[in-house]
PDB file of C-alpha atoms in Angstrom:
ATOM      1  CA  MET A  26      97.290  31.987 -43.245  1.00 66.00           C
ATOM      2  CA  LYS A  27      95.907  31.231 -46.638  1.00 70.00           C
ATOM      3  CA  GLU A  28      97.218  34.355 -47.802  1.00 78.00           C
ATOM      4  CA  ILE A  29     100.875  33.552 -46.415  1.00 80.00           C
ATOM      5  CA  ILE A  30     100.766  30.252 -47.886  1.00 76.00           C
ATOM      6  CA  GLN A  31     100.186  31.855 -51.225  1.00 81.00           C
ATOM      7  CA  ILE A  32     102.794  34.476 -51.406  1.00 88.00           C
ATOM      8  CA  LEU A  33     105.150  32.010 -50.177  1.00 84.00           C
ATOM      9  CA  ALA A  34     104.269  29.607 -53.213  1.00 84.00           C
ATOM     10  CA  GLU A  35     104.103  32.263 -55.452  1.00 88.00           C
ATOM     11  CA  ILE A  36     108.024  33.447 -53.970  1.00 90.00           C
ATOM     12  CA  VAL A  37     108.958  29.715 -54.712  1.00 85.00           C
ATOM     13  CA  ASN A  38     107.151  29.425 -58.388  1.00 85.00           C
ATOM     14  CA  ASN A  39     109.221  32.578 -59.674  1.00 87.00           C
ATOM     15  CA  LEU A  40     112.570  31.246 -57.748  1.00 86.00           C
ATOM     16  CA  HIS A  41     111.744  28.198 -59.810  1.00 80.00           C
ATOM     17  CA  ASP A  42     111.200  29.861 -63.374  1.00 82.00           C
ATOM     18  CA  PHE A  43     114.199  31.647 -62.775  1.00 84.00           C
ATOM     19  CA  ILE A  44     116.530  29.031 -61.633  1.00 81.00           C
ATOM     20  CA  LEU A  45     114.998  26.598 -64.502  1.00 79.00           C
ATOM     21  CA  PHE A  46     115.450  29.799 -67.333  1.00 78.00           C
ATOM     22  CA  PHE A  47     118.839  30.764 -65.813  1.00 78.00           C
ATOM     23  CA  VAL A  48     120.077  26.751 -66.007  1.00 76.00           C
ATOM     24  CA  SER A  49     118.185  26.241 -69.328  1.00 73.00           C
ATOM     25  CA  ASP A  50     119.270  29.084 -71.301  1.00 74.00           C
ATOM     26  CA  THR A  51     122.488  30.998 -69.994  1.00 72.00           C
ATOM     27  CA  LEU A  52     124.180  27.906 -69.360  1.00 71.00           C
ATOM     28  CA  ASN A  53     122.594  26.348 -72.490  1.00 72.00           C
ATOM     29  CA  SER A  54     121.863  23.136 -70.833  1.00 76.00           C
ATOM     30  CA  ASN A  55     118.810  20.893 -71.784  1.00 78.00           C
ATOM     31  CA  ALA A  56     118.245  20.563 -67.879  1.00 75.00           C
ATOM     32  CA  THR A  57     114.379  19.680 -67.360  1.00 76.00           C
ATOM     33  CA  ASP A  58     112.088  20.570 -64.300  1.00 74.00           C
ATOM     34  CA  LYS A  59     113.206  16.871 -62.747  1.00 82.00           C
ATOM     35  CA  ASP A  60     117.228  17.784 -62.916  1.00 79.00           C
ATOM     36  CA  LEU A  61     116.518  21.099 -61.371  1.00 80.00           C
ATOM     37  CA  HIS A  62     114.385  19.314 -58.465  1.00 80.00           C
ATOM     38  CA  PHE A  63     117.029  16.625 -58.334  1.00 87.00           C
ATOM     39  CA  TRP A  64     120.293  18.868 -57.818  1.00 82.00           C
ATOM     40  CA  ILE A  65     118.363  21.780 -55.923  1.00 85.00           C
ATOM     41  CA  MET A  66     116.580  19.749 -53.556  1.00 87.00           C
ATOM     42  CA  GLY A  67     120.177  17.457 -53.108  1.00 89.00           C
ATOM     43  CA  ILE A  68     122.084  20.426 -51.990  1.00 90.00           C
ATOM     44  CA  ILE A  69     119.422  21.936 -50.079  1.00 90.00           C
ATOM     45  CA  GLY A  70     118.832  18.622 -47.907  1.00 89.00           C
ATOM     46  CA  ILE A  71     122.789  17.749 -47.564  1.00 94.00           C
ATOM     47  CA  ILE A  72     123.330  21.084 -46.341  1.00 94.00           C
ATOM     48  CA  ILE A  73     120.636  20.801 -43.859  1.00 91.00           C
ATOM     49  CA  PHE A  74     121.739  16.959 -43.230  1.00 93.00           C
ATOM     50  CA  LEU A  75     125.141  18.247 -42.208  1.00 94.00           C
ATOM     51  CA  PHE A  76     123.973  21.177 -40.243  1.00 94.00           C
ATOM     52  CA  VAL A  77     121.883  18.709 -38.135  1.00 92.00           C
ATOM     53  CA  LEU A  78     124.639  16.446 -37.599  1.00 93.00           C
ATOM     54  CA  PHE A  79     126.938  18.794 -36.398  1.00 95.00           C
ATOM     55  CA  LEU A  80     124.220  20.200 -34.149  1.00 93.00           C
ATOM     56  CA  SER A  81     123.104  16.838 -32.828  1.00 93.00           C
ATOM     57  CA  ASN A  82     126.856  15.869 -32.265  1.00 94.00           C
ATOM     58  CA  LEU A  83     127.148  18.921 -30.138  1.00 94.00           C
ATOM     59  CA  ILE A  84     123.813  18.271 -28.481  1.00 94.00           C
ATOM     60  CA  ALA A  85     124.484  14.601 -27.847  1.00 92.00           C
ATOM     61  CA  ARG A  86     127.289  15.649 -25.654  1.00 94.00           C
ATOM     62  CA  MET A  87     125.493  17.058 -23.166  1.00 93.00           C
ATOM     63  CA  ARG A  88     123.996  15.374 -19.940  1.00 89.00           C
ATOM     64  CA  PHE A  89     120.132  15.235 -21.261  1.00 89.00           C
ATOM     65  CA  GLY A  90     121.591  15.187 -25.082  1.00 93.00           C
ATOM     66  CA  ILE A  91     119.060  12.104 -26.418  1.00 92.00           C
ATOM     67  CA  THR A  92     116.308  13.932 -24.600  1.00 92.00           C
ATOM     68  CA  ILE A  93     116.994  17.380 -26.153  1.00 93.00           C
ATOM     69  CA  LEU A  94     117.323  15.412 -29.662  1.00 93.00           C
ATOM     70  CA  SER A  95     114.425  13.350 -29.169  1.00 94.00           C
ATOM     71  CA  PHE A  96     112.523  16.914 -28.377  1.00 94.00           C
ATOM     72  CA  LEU A  97     113.482  18.342 -31.804  1.00 93.00           C
ATOM     73  CA  TYR A  98     112.717  15.722 -33.595  1.00 93.00           C
ATOM     74  CA  THR A  99     109.457  15.310 -32.236  1.00 96.00           C
ATOM     75  CA  PHE A 100     108.855  18.900 -32.501  1.00 95.00           C
ATOM     76  CA  THR A 101     109.972  18.951 -35.962  1.00 94.00           C
ATOM     77  CA  VAL A 102     107.530  16.330 -36.735  1.00 95.00           C
ATOM     78  CA  MET A 103     104.221  18.305 -34.898  1.00 95.00           C
ATOM     79  CA  VAL A 104     105.352  21.137 -36.704  1.00 93.00           C
ATOM     80  CA  VAL A 105     104.905  19.577 -40.207  1.00 93.00           C
ATOM     81  CA  LEU A 106     101.855  17.841 -38.745  1.00 93.00           C
ATOM     82  CA  VAL A 107      99.911  20.673 -37.641  1.00 91.00           C
ATOM     83  CA  PHE A 108     100.208  22.799 -40.716  1.00 87.00           C
ATOM     84  CA  ALA A 109      99.251  19.529 -43.077  1.00 88.00           C
ATOM     85  CA  ILE A 110      96.477  19.695 -40.850  1.00 87.00           C
ATOM     86  CA  GLU A 111      95.473  23.128 -41.442  1.00 84.00           C
ATOM     87  CA  ILE A 112      96.332  22.684 -45.119  1.00 83.00           C
ATOM     88  CA  GLN A 113      94.033  20.005 -45.415  1.00 85.00           C
ATOM     89  CA  GLN A 114      91.398  21.614 -43.832  1.00 83.00           C
ATOM     90  CA  ALA A 115      91.586  24.642 -46.715  1.00 78.00           C
ATOM     91  CA  LEU A 116      91.712  22.575 -49.537  1.00 80.00           C
ATOM     92  CA  THR A 117      88.502  20.291 -48.163  1.00 83.00           C
ATOM     93  CA  SER A 118      86.838  23.600 -46.374  1.00 78.00           C
ATOM     94  CA  ARG A 119      86.457  21.403 -43.573  1.00 77.00           C
ATOM     95  CA  GLY A 120      87.107  24.321 -41.047  1.00 72.00           C
ATOM     96  CA  ASN A 121      89.059  27.268 -41.251  1.00 73.00           C
ATOM     97  CA  MET A 122      92.983  27.540 -42.177  1.00 72.00           C
ATOM     98  CA  GLU A 123      94.522  29.769 -39.411  1.00 77.00           C
ATOM     99  CA  PHE A 124      97.944  30.490 -38.167  1.00 79.00           C
ATOM    100  CA  GLN A 125      96.690  30.463 -34.439  1.00 84.00           C
ATOM    101  CA  ASP A 126      95.523  26.918 -34.669  1.00 85.00           C
ATOM    102  CA  ALA A 127      98.585  25.360 -36.002  1.00 85.00           C
ATOM    103  CA  ALA A 128     100.374  27.499 -32.817  1.00 88.00           C
ATOM    104  CA  ILE A 129      97.816  26.707 -30.307  1.00 90.00           C
ATOM    105  CA  GLY A 130      98.597  22.910 -31.542  1.00 89.00           C
ATOM    106  CA  LEU A 131     102.073  23.212 -30.788  1.00 93.00           C
ATOM    107  CA  TRP A 132     101.525  24.964 -27.598  1.00 94.00           C
ATOM    108  CA  GLY A 133      99.523  22.302 -26.686  1.00 93.00           C
ATOM    109  CA  PHE A 134     102.628  19.939 -27.210  1.00 94.00           C
ATOM    110  CA  ILE A 135     104.720  22.269 -25.229  1.00 96.00           C
ATOM    111  CA  VAL A 136     102.667  21.975 -22.184  1.00 95.00           C
ATOM    112  CA  PHE A 137     102.782  18.087 -22.244  1.00 96.00           C
ATOM    113  CA  PHE A 138     106.372  18.026 -22.530  1.00 95.00           C
ATOM    114  CA  MET A 139     106.678  20.321 -19.515  1.00 96.00           C
ATOM    115  CA  VAL A 140     104.624  18.523 -17.674  1.00 96.00           C
ATOM    116  CA  PHE A 141     106.250  15.401 -18.587  1.00 95.00           C
ATOM    117  CA  SER A 142     109.455  17.274 -17.811  1.00 94.00           C
ATOM    118  CA  VAL A 143     108.608  18.211 -14.447  1.00 96.00           C
ATOM    119  CA  LEU A 144     107.175  14.449 -13.520  1.00 96.00           C
ATOM    120  CA  SER A 145     110.702  13.069 -14.833  1.00 93.00           C
ATOM    121  CA  SER A 146     112.390  15.465 -12.686  1.00 93.00           C
ATOM    122  CA  ILE A 147     110.369  14.534  -9.702  1.00 95.00           C
ATOM    123  CA  PHE A 148     111.143  10.894 -10.479  1.00 93.00           C
ATOM    124  CA  LEU A 149     114.760  11.243 -10.559  1.00 91.00           C
ATOM    125  CA  PHE A 150     115.104  13.421  -7.544  1.00 92.00           C
ATOM    126  CA  VAL A 151     113.274  10.699  -5.937  1.00 93.00           C
ATOM    127  CA  LYS A 152     115.103   7.837  -7.499  1.00 90.00           C
ATOM    128  CA  ASN A 153     118.470   9.502  -6.525  1.00 88.00           C
ATOM    129  CA  PHE A 154     117.483  10.641  -3.075  1.00 87.00           C
ATOM    130  CA  PHE A 155     116.506   7.136  -1.894  1.00 85.00           C
ATOM    131  CA  LYS A 156     119.990   5.630  -3.668  1.00 84.00           C
ATOM    132  CA  GLN A 157     121.641   7.928  -1.373  1.00 82.00           C
ATOM    133  CA  SER A 158     120.284   6.797   1.847  1.00 71.00           C
ATOM    134  CA  LYS A 159     121.298   3.551   1.193  1.00 67.00           C
TER     135      LYS A 159
END
């Protein structure tokens, strides 16, 4: 996993240098690294936001839309968390940085969420059963 992160970091660094060179030299701009980060991250962020907004509006109309959105948000936070922990392990040399550790951690969340879903379904079924019998 460490090698994959290093390769991705190298790709990002090369892309960063290319864009900075293009903006500064080709467009005759005095753009700084901070200007580049402002514009690129702003554009990436608004594109992601518009996509998520569109998708969230579609999902919110579904029967369990809020639950689905809650799962997606939590899963996203969990992905960031497990990779942050793996990167922290690599930086501090306290454990091995392995993709499998991250995958197993996410699998744990999914299993616990499935248990939650089953228990919630049973609860709703029993609740609706007793509501209809009255």
